[in-house]
Amino acid sequence: GAALAVGAAATVVALLLAGTAPGFDRGGATSFTAGGINIGGTVTPLIDLGKDLRRPTAVRALTYTTSAPTGQYLKLASLDQFTGSVWKHRERDTKRLAEGTPIGPVAGLSADVPTSKITTTVAIDNMQSRWLPVPAPVQSVKGLTGTWSWDPDDLTIGGINATTQGQDYTATSLLLQPTADQLKAAGGVVPEDVQRDLFLPTNMPAIIEKTAIAATEGATSEYEQAVALQDYFRDNGFVYSTQTPLKQGYDGDGARVIAAFLEAKSGYCVHFASAMALMARSLGIPSRVAEGYLPGASGGGSASNPGEYTVTSDDLHAWPELYFAGVGWVPFEPTVGRGTIPSYTRADTAAAAPTSAPASGATTAPKRI
């Protein structure tokens, strides 16, 4: 199957979601409907988030209802292989998805971590992709048409002879609720199958590791280091902009782009997510970049459907996920002006905070700069 590729900085999330998911049969070109998000048909597609975030008018991608107390990030794919110039989804074998059958297990999750199940019903509108948007980690899916498979490593779902167009489905997912003590004690020995998520090329710009070390000074655990990295981007003069990287020429060339971003302190989610993921790896914390959607805007709901949300092209997003033994892959939100800082990274609410979605509640798109 084709690997989902993305230029390491300017292109980590989903507006040109082309081709097929890794391990899946290759299909023809696809496209978003109603003048929405165009999707090419290349074997190793380039996901151009910035292009769609710079569009003058947002396009509705999907709507969903959820039993969760807040809106959910909808994950499309994990980008876990970094070559120095490209983030991409590592190719591996997948398993056929059967209606309602269990998906899992969740990598790294111990029985000591409290969890709860949520259900999310999604209706696709102007969005066509061979990746399925679901709250992570997903446990089962019902209602899909066509043939789909799932990746045992990251539990993402991709179409074999199907796309998201016209789909209406219900996903069951987990909300992970580790305690503050569990998060602080997590980490340590990295499992063999996760060690590849530590890899960095030998010619990485020095500013990436130097900034990571400075930002995490005084941290006494890997989790505290992760929180310090997230806080660094939100507390040190960084600004959200889809235009500055384009105008200043650092919108799409891997590690060098991230180095320029750390100097300029201006960019969008691709830059923030990539930078935090690379900085985490430089500190010995396994990381990857997730792509998908922010929770979207709440429609107010009703007594029968209290959690109704609308998701548009403005909600396309990238965020880093870091691995902690005993808890698994934990999402963070370093992008200033997007989403909400995860409650489990705030000192006063770190205990019993769900890790399925980094943000709490609906989000508002930032002012276009």
mmCIF file of C-alpha atoms in Angstrom:
data_model
loop_
_atom_site.group_PDB
_atom_site.id
_atom_site.type_symbol
_atom_site.label_atom_id
_atom_site.label_comp_id
_atom_site.label_asym_id
_atom_site.label_seq_id
_atom_site.Cartn_x
_atom_site.Cartn_y
_atom_site.Cartn_z
ATOM 1 C CA GLY A 1 0.000 0.000 0.000
ATOM 2 C CA ALA A 2 0.985 3.594 -0.331
ATOM 3 C CA ALA A 3 2.539 5.538 2.490
ATOM 4 C CA LEU A 4 0.893 8.758 3.504
ATOM 5 C CA ALA A 5 3.635 11.347 3.136
ATOM 6 C CA VAL A 6 3.863 14.944 4.192
ATOM 7 C CA GLY A 7 6.474 17.643 3.941
ATOM 8 C CA ALA A 8 7.760 17.946 7.472
ATOM 9 C CA ALA A 9 6.750 21.470 8.123
ATOM 10 C CA ALA A 10 4.450 23.073 5.676
ATOM 11 C CA THR A 11 2.365 20.048 4.993
ATOM 12 C CA VAL A 12 1.472 17.847 7.913
ATOM 13 C CA VAL A 13 -2.298 17.845 7.889
ATOM 14 C CA ALA A 14 -5.100 16.985 5.713
ATOM 15 C CA LEU A 15 -6.130 19.084 2.867
ATOM 16 C CA LEU A 16 -4.676 17.131 0.067
ATOM 17 C CA LEU A 17 -5.327 13.721 1.561
ATOM 18 C CA ALA A 18 -4.636 11.732 -1.549
ATOM 19 C CA GLY A 19 -4.216 8.169 -2.550
ATOM 20 C CA THR A 20 -4.670 5.384 -0.032
ATOM 21 C CA ALA A 21 -3.863 4.593 3.529
ATOM 22 C CA PRO A 22 -0.713 2.552 4.125
ATOM 23 C CA GLY A 23 -1.239 -1.157 3.725
ATOM 24 C CA PHE A 24 -4.359 -0.602 1.639
ATOM 25 C CA ASP A 25 -4.972 -1.141 -2.041
ATOM 26 C CA ARG A 26 -4.296 1.921 -4.155
ATOM 27 C CA GLY A 27 -7.240 3.747 -5.602
ATOM 28 C CA GLY A 28 -7.788 6.468 -8.113
ATOM 29 C CA ALA A 29 -7.897 10.202 -7.607
ATOM 30 C CA THR A 30 -10.489 11.555 -5.242
ATOM 31 C CA SER A 31 -11.707 15.044 -4.430
ATOM 32 C CA PHE A 32 -13.714 17.020 -1.938
ATOM 33 C CA THR A 33 -17.170 17.977 -3.106
ATOM 34 C CA ALA A 34 -18.871 21.362 -3.329
ATOM 35 C CA GLY A 35 -15.689 23.217 -4.110
ATOM 36 C CA GLY A 36 -14.218 22.012 -0.871
ATOM 37 C CA ILE A 37 -10.952 20.290 -0.186
ATOM 38 C CA ASN A 38 -9.284 18.874 -3.264
ATOM 39 C CA ILE A 39 -7.591 15.510 -2.903
ATOM 40 C CA GLY A 40 -5.053 14.302 -5.431
ATOM 41 C CA GLY A 41 -4.416 10.728 -6.477
ATOM 42 C CA THR A 42 -0.661 10.347 -6.074
ATOM 43 C CA VAL A 43 0.927 7.255 -4.558
ATOM 44 C CA THR A 44 2.658 9.256 -1.807
ATOM 45 C CA PRO A 45 0.286 12.186 -1.369
ATOM 46 C CA LEU A 46 1.364 15.589 -0.093
ATOM 47 C CA ILE A 47 -0.994 16.923 2.537
ATOM 48 C CA ASP A 48 -1.192 20.658 2.138
ATOM 49 C CA LEU A 49 -2.816 21.970 5.278
ATOM 50 C CA GLY A 50 -1.650 25.525 4.833
ATOM 51 C CA LYS A 51 -3.295 25.857 1.438
ATOM 52 C CA ASP A 52 -6.713 24.980 2.797
ATOM 53 C CA LEU A 53 -6.324 27.059 5.942
ATOM 54 C CA ARG A 54 -5.602 30.019 3.673
ATOM 55 C CA ARG A 55 -8.838 29.560 1.719
ATOM 56 C CA PRO A 56 -11.141 32.610 2.031
ATOM 57 C CA THR A 57 -14.270 30.603 2.862
ATOM 58 C CA ALA A 58 -14.475 27.524 5.060
ATOM 59 C CA VAL A 59 -16.164 24.375 3.742
ATOM 60 C CA ARG A 60 -18.220 22.117 5.995
ATOM 61 C CA ALA A 61 -16.536 18.723 6.144
ATOM 62 C CA LEU A 62 -18.758 16.753 8.522
ATOM 63 C CA THR A 63 -21.083 16.840 11.498
ATOM 64 C CA TYR A 64 -21.092 14.554 14.510
ATOM 65 C CA THR A 65 -22.785 13.834 17.807
ATOM 66 C CA THR A 66 -20.986 12.329 20.765
ATOM 67 C CA SER A 67 -21.754 10.923 24.178
ATOM 68 C CA ALA A 68 -18.545 12.514 25.471
ATOM 69 C CA PRO A 69 -18.877 15.545 27.755
ATOM 70 C CA THR A 70 -16.926 17.718 25.301
ATOM 71 C CA GLY A 71 -16.198 17.851 21.580
ATOM 72 C CA GLN A 72 -13.611 15.398 20.306
ATOM 73 C CA TYR A 73 -10.551 15.657 18.111
ATOM 74 C CA LEU A 74 -11.190 13.435 15.087
ATOM 75 C CA LYS A 75 -8.012 11.669 14.069
ATOM 76 C CA LEU A 76 -7.305 10.664 10.493
ATOM 77 C CA ALA A 77 -3.738 9.353 10.547
ATOM 78 C CA SER A 78 -0.447 9.136 12.422
ATOM 79 C CA LEU A 79 2.750 10.392 10.817
ATOM 80 C CA ASP A 80 5.425 8.436 12.648
ATOM 81 C CA GLN A 81 8.410 8.335 10.310
ATOM 82 C CA PHE A 82 10.618 11.413 9.908
ATOM 83 C CA THR A 83 13.305 11.413 7.224
ATOM 84 C CA GLY A 84 14.607 14.926 7.755
ATOM 85 C CA SER A 85 12.519 16.407 4.979
ATOM 86 C CA VAL A 86 9.302 14.395 5.208
ATOM 87 C CA TRP A 87 6.902 13.136 7.862
ATOM 88 C CA LYS A 88 5.018 10.071 6.677
ATOM 89 C CA HIS A 89 2.986 7.148 7.900
ATOM 90 C CA ARG A 90 5.227 4.103 8.142
ATOM 91 C CA GLU A 91 4.028 1.283 5.894
ATOM 92 C CA ARG A 92 2.929 -1.896 7.660
ATOM 93 C CA ASP A 93 0.367 -4.681 7.460
ATOM 94 C CA THR A 94 -3.250 -3.931 8.296
ATOM 95 C CA LYS A 95 -6.254 -6.006 9.348
ATOM 96 C CA ARG A 96 -9.662 -6.174 7.685
ATOM 97 C CA LEU A 97 -12.300 -4.181 9.553
ATOM 98 C CA ALA A 98 -15.474 -6.100 10.340
ATOM 99 C CA GLU A 99 -18.730 -4.483 11.428
ATOM 100 C CA GLY A 100 -18.637 -3.794 15.150
ATOM 101 C CA THR A 101 -15.734 -6.138 15.910
ATOM 102 C CA PRO A 102 -13.073 -5.000 18.395
ATOM 103 C CA ILE A 103 -10.121 -2.864 17.282
ATOM 104 C CA GLY A 104 -7.065 -2.996 19.501
ATOM 105 C CA PRO A 105 -5.335 -3.376 21.866
ATOM 106 C CA VAL A 106 -4.304 0.197 22.638
ATOM 107 C CA ALA A 107 -0.500 0.354 22.519
ATOM 108 C CA GLY A 108 1.155 0.934 25.884
ATOM 109 C CA LEU A 109 -2.059 1.144 27.907
ATOM 110 C CA SER A 110 -1.988 -0.691 31.242
ATOM 111 C CA ALA A 111 -5.007 -1.969 33.129
ATOM 112 C CA ASP A 112 -4.219 0.486 35.929
ATOM 113 C CA VAL A 113 -5.265 3.480 33.822
ATOM 114 C CA PRO A 114 -8.968 4.316 34.239
ATOM 115 C CA THR A 115 -10.930 4.427 30.975
ATOM 116 C CA SER A 116 -14.471 5.091 29.827
ATOM 117 C CA LYS A 117 -16.180 4.411 26.519
ATOM 118 C CA ILE A 118 -17.808 7.038 24.315
ATOM 119 C CA THR A 119 -19.820 6.735 21.113
ATOM 120 C CA THR A 120 -19.577 9.226 18.254
ATOM 121 C CA THR A 121 -21.845 9.261 15.204
ATOM 122 C CA VAL A 122 -20.360 10.986 12.161
ATOM 123 C CA ALA A 123 -22.100 12.206 8.994
ATOM 124 C CA ILE A 124 -19.653 13.105 6.220
ATOM 125 C CA ASP A 125 -20.512 16.140 4.126
ATOM 126 C CA ASN A 126 -17.892 17.802 1.873
ATOM 127 C CA MET A 127 -14.972 15.565 2.709
ATOM 128 C CA GLN A 128 -13.634 12.599 0.779
ATOM 129 C CA SER A 129 -10.652 10.636 1.993
ATOM 130 C CA ARG A 130 -9.463 7.082 2.366
ATOM 131 C CA TRP A 131 -8.695 7.850 6.011
ATOM 132 C CA LEU A 132 -11.618 7.675 8.456
ATOM 133 C CA PRO A 133 -11.978 10.511 11.010
ATOM 134 C CA VAL A 134 -12.699 9.080 14.481
ATOM 135 C CA PRO A 135 -11.929 9.954 18.108
ATOM 136 C CA ALA A 136 -8.799 8.087 19.176
ATOM 137 C CA PRO A 137 -8.203 5.456 20.305
ATOM 138 C CA VAL A 138 -11.081 3.862 18.402
ATOM 139 C CA GLN A 139 -12.416 0.486 19.553
ATOM 140 C CA SER A 140 -15.032 -0.394 16.924
ATOM 141 C CA VAL A 141 -16.983 1.131 14.034
ATOM 142 C CA LYS A 142 -20.469 0.383 12.700
ATOM 143 C CA GLY A 143 -22.342 1.575 9.627
ATOM 144 C CA LEU A 144 -19.560 1.909 7.049
ATOM 145 C CA THR A 145 -20.108 0.917 3.447
ATOM 146 C CA GLY A 146 -17.323 -0.582 1.367
ATOM 147 C CA THR A 147 -14.244 -2.445 2.570
ATOM 148 C CA TRP A 148 -12.024 -0.971 5.271
ATOM 149 C CA SER A 149 -8.968 -2.061 7.257
ATOM 150 C CA TRP A 150 -7.280 -0.901 10.450
ATOM 151 C CA ASP A 151 -3.662 -0.486 11.478
ATOM 152 C CA PRO A 152 -2.765 -2.501 14.619
ATOM 153 C CA ASP A 153 0.047 -0.075 15.511
ATOM 154 C CA ASP A 154 -1.928 3.173 15.707
ATOM 155 C CA LEU A 155 -5.546 1.987 15.272
ATOM 156 C CA THR A 156 -6.165 4.281 12.296
ATOM 157 C CA ILE A 157 -8.699 3.141 9.712
ATOM 158 C CA GLY A 158 -8.324 3.294 5.929
ATOM 159 C CA GLY A 159 -10.431 2.317 2.947
ATOM 160 C CA ILE A 160 -9.546 -0.491 0.565
ATOM 161 C CA ASN A 161 -12.293 0.064 -1.989
ATOM 162 C CA ALA A 162 -14.060 2.864 -0.138
ATOM 163 C CA THR A 163 -13.741 6.506 0.844
ATOM 164 C CA THR A 164 -15.457 8.682 3.414
ATOM 165 C CA GLN A 165 -17.788 10.230 0.823
ATOM 166 C CA GLY A 166 -21.402 9.865 1.915
ATOM 167 C CA GLN A 167 -20.545 7.747 4.950
ATOM 168 C CA ASP A 168 -22.637 7.825 8.117
ATOM 169 C CA TYR A 169 -21.129 5.708 10.887
ATOM 170 C CA THR A 170 -20.806 5.277 14.633
ATOM 171 C CA ALA A 171 -17.461 4.810 16.372
ATOM 172 C CA THR A 172 -16.864 3.561 19.891
ATOM 173 C CA SER A 173 -13.695 5.026 21.411
ATOM 174 C CA LEU A 174 -11.906 5.188 24.744
ATOM 175 C CA LEU A 175 -11.366 8.180 26.982
ATOM 176 C CA LEU A 176 -8.182 7.521 28.919
ATOM 177 C CA GLN A 177 -8.087 8.996 32.422
ATOM 178 C CA PRO A 178 -4.634 8.516 33.969
ATOM 179 C CA THR A 179 -3.944 10.103 37.332
ATOM 180 C CA ALA A 180 -1.294 12.751 37.805
ATOM 181 C CA ASP A 181 0.918 10.220 39.582
ATOM 182 C CA GLN A 182 0.561 7.759 36.705
ATOM 183 C CA LEU A 183 1.559 10.394 34.178
ATOM 184 C CA LYS A 184 4.571 11.498 36.204
ATOM 185 C CA ALA A 185 5.693 7.906 36.755
ATOM 186 C CA ALA A 186 5.177 6.927 33.107
ATOM 187 C CA GLY A 187 8.025 6.650 30.652
ATOM 188 C CA GLY A 188 11.316 4.893 31.216
ATOM 189 C CA VAL A 189 12.044 1.802 29.123
ATOM 190 C CA VAL A 190 10.834 2.224 25.545
ATOM 191 C CA PRO A 191 9.337 -0.953 24.014
ATOM 192 C CA GLU A 192 11.207 -2.307 21.014
ATOM 193 C CA ASP A 193 8.354 -1.588 18.607
ATOM 194 C CA VAL A 194 8.231 2.057 19.755
ATOM 195 C CA GLN A 195 11.972 2.738 19.608
ATOM 196 C CA ARG A 196 11.691 3.626 15.920
ATOM 197 C CA ASP A 197 9.606 6.619 17.017
ATOM 198 C CA LEU A 198 12.779 8.069 18.556
ATOM 199 C CA PHE A 199 14.705 8.228 15.286
ATOM 200 C CA LEU A 200 16.203 11.531 14.157
ATOM 201 C CA PRO A 201 18.545 12.096 11.198
ATOM 202 C CA THR A 202 22.157 12.855 12.110
ATOM 203 C CA ASN A 203 22.148 16.269 10.430
ATOM 204 C CA MET A 204 19.375 17.881 12.463
ATOM 205 C CA PRO A 205 19.751 21.647 13.050
ATOM 206 C CA ALA A 206 21.271 22.210 16.490
ATOM 207 C CA ILE A 207 18.589 24.724 17.474
ATOM 208 C CA ILE A 208 15.991 21.953 17.815
ATOM 209 C CA GLU A 209 17.757 20.040 20.597
ATOM 210 C CA LYS A 210 19.167 23.177 22.221
ATOM 211 C CA THR A 211 15.701 24.714 22.451
ATOM 212 C CA ALA A 212 14.279 21.481 23.860
ATOM 213 C CA ILE A 213 16.928 21.319 26.575
ATOM 214 C CA ALA A 214 16.440 24.961 27.544
ATOM 215 C CA ALA A 215 12.643 24.692 27.562
ATOM 216 C CA THR A 216 12.637 21.662 29.866
ATOM 217 C CA GLU A 217 15.222 22.811 32.388
ATOM 218 C CA GLY A 218 14.159 21.692 35.847
ATOM 219 C CA ALA A 219 11.732 18.992 34.654
ATOM 220 C CA THR A 220 12.126 15.795 36.679
ATOM 221 C CA SER A 221 10.176 13.332 34.519
ATOM 222 C CA GLU A 222 9.459 12.732 30.859
ATOM 223 C CA TYR A 223 5.897 13.888 31.394
ATOM 224 C CA GLU A 224 7.069 17.151 32.965
ATOM 225 C CA GLN A 225 9.391 17.589 29.999
ATOM 226 C CA ALA A 226 6.450 17.116 27.628
ATOM 227 C CA VAL A 227 4.325 19.671 29.462
ATOM 228 C CA ALA A 228 7.257 22.094 29.488
ATOM 229 C CA LEU A 229 7.641 21.733 25.717
ATOM 230 C CA GLN A 230 3.949 22.445 25.201
ATOM 231 C CA ASP A 231 4.106 25.460 27.503
ATOM 232 C CA TYR A 232 7.192 26.784 25.729
ATOM 233 C CA PHE A 233 5.247 27.307 22.521
ATOM 234 C CA ARG A 234 2.310 28.933 24.264
ATOM 235 C CA ASP A 235 4.237 31.250 26.620
ATOM 236 C CA ASN A 236 7.212 32.634 24.688
ATOM 237 C CA GLY A 237 5.929 35.002 22.040
ATOM 238 C CA PHE A 238 4.886 32.480 19.387
ATOM 239 C CA VAL A 239 2.029 33.564 17.119
ATOM 240 C CA TYR A 240 -0.335 31.650 14.875
ATOM 241 C CA SER A 241 -0.041 32.580 11.205
ATOM 242 C CA THR A 242 -0.679 30.737 7.959
ATOM 243 C CA GLN A 243 0.893 33.576 5.952
ATOM 244 C CA THR A 244 4.254 34.295 7.603
ATOM 245 C CA PRO A 245 5.876 30.930 6.742
ATOM 246 C CA LEU A 246 4.759 31.317 3.138
ATOM 247 C CA LYS A 247 6.020 34.892 2.837
ATOM 248 C CA GLN A 248 9.338 34.227 4.572
ATOM 249 C CA GLY A 249 10.091 30.996 2.722
ATOM 250 C CA TYR A 250 10.032 28.391 5.473
ATOM 251 C CA ASP A 251 6.813 26.619 4.596
ATOM 252 C CA GLY A 252 7.822 23.170 3.472
ATOM 253 C CA ASP A 253 11.380 21.850 3.843
ATOM 254 C CA GLY A 254 11.623 19.548 6.787
ATOM 255 C CA ALA A 255 14.010 20.048 9.672
ATOM 256 C CA ARG A 256 15.335 23.295 8.211
ATOM 257 C CA VAL A 257 11.787 24.643 8.221
ATOM 258 C CA ILE A 258 11.399 23.821 11.901
ATOM 259 C CA ALA A 259 14.699 25.544 12.665
ATOM 260 C CA ALA A 260 13.470 28.669 10.860
ATOM 261 C CA PHE A 261 10.138 28.457 12.674
ATOM 262 C CA LEU A 262 11.871 28.347 16.061
ATOM 263 C CA GLU A 263 13.714 31.521 15.108
ATOM 264 C CA ALA A 264 10.721 33.373 13.631
ATOM 265 C CA LYS A 265 8.186 32.118 16.209
ATOM 266 C CA SER A 266 5.364 32.370 13.674
ATOM 267 C CA GLY A 267 3.536 29.524 11.973
ATOM 268 C CA TYR A 268 0.512 27.260 12.088
ATOM 269 C CA CYS A 269 -0.272 23.835 13.518
ATOM 270 C CA VAL A 270 2.060 21.971 11.151
ATOM 271 C CA HIS A 271 5.043 23.881 12.508
ATOM 272 C CA PHE A 272 4.030 23.697 16.161
ATOM 273 C CA ALA A 273 3.244 19.963 16.032
ATOM 274 C CA SER A 274 6.369 19.071 14.061
ATOM 275 C CA ALA A 275 8.596 21.161 16.301
ATOM 276 C CA MET A 276 7.289 19.644 19.524
ATOM 277 C CA ALA A 277 7.508 16.110 18.117
ATOM 278 C CA LEU A 278 11.109 16.604 16.996
ATOM 279 C CA MET A 279 12.102 18.284 20.254
ATOM 280 C CA ALA A 280 10.566 15.399 22.216
ATOM 281 C CA ARG A 281 12.569 12.878 20.209
ATOM 282 C CA SER A 282 15.732 14.862 20.883
ATOM 283 C CA LEU A 283 15.032 14.357 24.607
ATOM 284 C CA GLY A 284 14.470 10.619 24.223
ATOM 285 C CA ILE A 285 10.654 10.695 24.271
ATOM 286 C CA PRO A 286 8.976 8.750 21.421
ATOM 287 C CA SER A 287 6.724 10.997 19.357
ATOM 288 C CA ARG A 288 4.649 11.238 16.212
ATOM 289 C CA VAL A 289 2.411 13.790 14.516
ATOM 290 C CA ALA A 290 -1.333 13.184 14.364
ATOM 291 C CA GLU A 291 -3.491 14.723 11.676
ATOM 292 C CA GLY A 292 -7.197 15.253 11.683
ATOM 293 C CA TYR A 293 -9.761 17.773 12.872
ATOM 294 C CA LEU A 294 -10.327 19.977 15.874
ATOM 295 C CA PRO A 295 -13.624 19.316 17.708
ATOM 296 C CA GLY A 296 -15.490 21.933 15.677
ATOM 297 C CA ALA A 297 -18.332 24.211 16.727
ATOM 298 C CA SER A 298 -21.089 23.058 19.044
ATOM 299 C CA GLY A 299 -24.601 23.413 17.711
ATOM 300 C CA GLY A 300 -26.067 23.559 21.177
ATOM 301 C CA GLY A 301 -27.566 20.108 21.006
ATOM 302 C CA SER A 302 -30.833 18.994 22.549
ATOM 303 C CA ALA A 303 -32.043 16.714 25.293
ATOM 304 C CA SER A 304 -31.767 13.733 22.945
ATOM 305 C CA ASN A 305 -28.539 14.875 21.232
ATOM 306 C CA PRO A 306 -26.615 17.040 23.708
ATOM 307 C CA GLY A 307 -23.343 16.896 21.811
ATOM 308 C CA GLU A 308 -23.813 18.061 18.211
ATOM 309 C CA TYR A 309 -20.828 19.564 16.384
ATOM 310 C CA THR A 310 -20.043 20.960 12.944
ATOM 311 C CA VAL A 311 -16.514 20.568 11.577
ATOM 312 C CA THR A 312 -15.184 22.641 8.664
ATOM 313 C CA SER A 313 -11.990 22.924 6.647
ATOM 314 C CA ASP A 314 -10.827 25.561 9.144
ATOM 315 C CA ASP A 315 -10.730 22.803 11.768
ATOM 316 C CA LEU A 316 -8.099 20.740 9.956
ATOM 317 C CA HIS A 317 -5.238 20.336 12.366
ATOM 318 C CA ALA A 318 -2.006 18.627 13.374
ATOM 319 C CA TRP A 319 -0.937 17.852 16.915
ATOM 320 C CA PRO A 320 1.890 15.861 18.530
ATOM 321 C CA GLU A 321 1.408 12.585 20.368
ATOM 322 C CA LEU A 322 4.070 11.421 22.844
ATOM 323 C CA TYR A 323 4.480 7.889 24.160
ATOM 324 C CA PHE A 324 4.604 7.035 27.863
ATOM 325 C CA ALA A 325 4.957 3.398 28.915
ATOM 326 C CA GLY A 326 1.924 2.306 30.908
ATOM 327 C CA VAL A 327 -0.305 5.025 29.461
ATOM 328 C CA GLY A 328 0.390 4.892 25.736
ATOM 329 C CA TRP A 329 0.191 7.685 23.175
ATOM 330 C CA VAL A 330 -0.803 10.980 24.795
ATOM 331 C CA PRO A 331 -1.863 14.010 22.684
ATOM 332 C CA PHE A 332 -0.640 17.539 23.391
ATOM 333 C CA GLU A 333 -1.622 20.969 22.042
ATOM 334 C CA PRO A 334 1.318 23.330 21.469
ATOM 335 C CA THR A 335 -0.361 25.417 18.762
ATOM 336 C CA VAL A 336 -1.132 28.868 20.104
ATOM 337 C CA GLY A 337 -4.576 30.118 19.098
ATOM 338 C CA ARG A 338 -5.903 26.649 18.277
ATOM 339 C CA GLY A 339 -7.796 24.262 20.486
ATOM 340 C CA THR A 340 -7.404 24.310 24.252
ATOM 341 C CA ILE A 341 -4.519 23.257 26.453
ATOM 342 C CA PRO A 342 -5.293 19.680 27.548
ATOM 343 C CA SER A 343 -6.624 19.587 31.081
ATOM 344 C CA TYR A 344 -4.260 16.760 31.982
ATOM 345 C CA THR A 345 -1.298 19.080 31.384
ATOM 346 C CA ARG A 346 -2.553 21.695 33.843
ATOM 347 C CA ALA A 347 -1.282 21.231 37.380
ATOM 348 C CA ASP A 348 -4.656 21.831 39.007
ATOM 349 C CA THR A 349 -6.536 19.308 36.860
ATOM 350 C CA ALA A 350 -3.940 16.711 35.872
ATOM 351 C CA ALA A 351 -5.724 13.922 37.706
ATOM 352 C CA ALA A 352 -8.563 12.071 35.993
ATOM 353 C CA ALA A 353 -8.482 14.116 32.830
ATOM 354 C CA PRO A 354 -9.364 12.406 29.517
ATOM 355 C CA THR A 355 -6.560 11.966 26.988
ATOM 356 C CA SER A 356 -8.614 11.035 23.943
ATOM 357 C CA ALA A 357 -8.933 14.663 22.846
ATOM 358 C CA PRO A 358 -6.416 17.378 23.613
ATOM 359 C CA ALA A 359 -8.988 20.142 23.643
ATOM 360 C CA SER A 360 -11.914 20.691 25.934
ATOM 361 C CA GLY A 361 -15.118 21.590 24.167
ATOM 362 C CA ALA A 362 -15.585 23.397 20.893
ATOM 363 C CA THR A 363 -12.956 25.578 19.328
ATOM 364 C CA THR A 364 -12.969 28.818 17.432
ATOM 365 C CA ALA A 365 -10.807 29.287 14.370
ATOM 366 C CA PRO A 366 -8.061 31.847 14.930
ATOM 367 C CA LYS A 367 -7.953 35.183 13.214
ATOM 368 C CA ARG A 368 -6.293 34.787 9.844
ATOM 369 C CA ILE A 369 -2.964 36.605 9.901
#
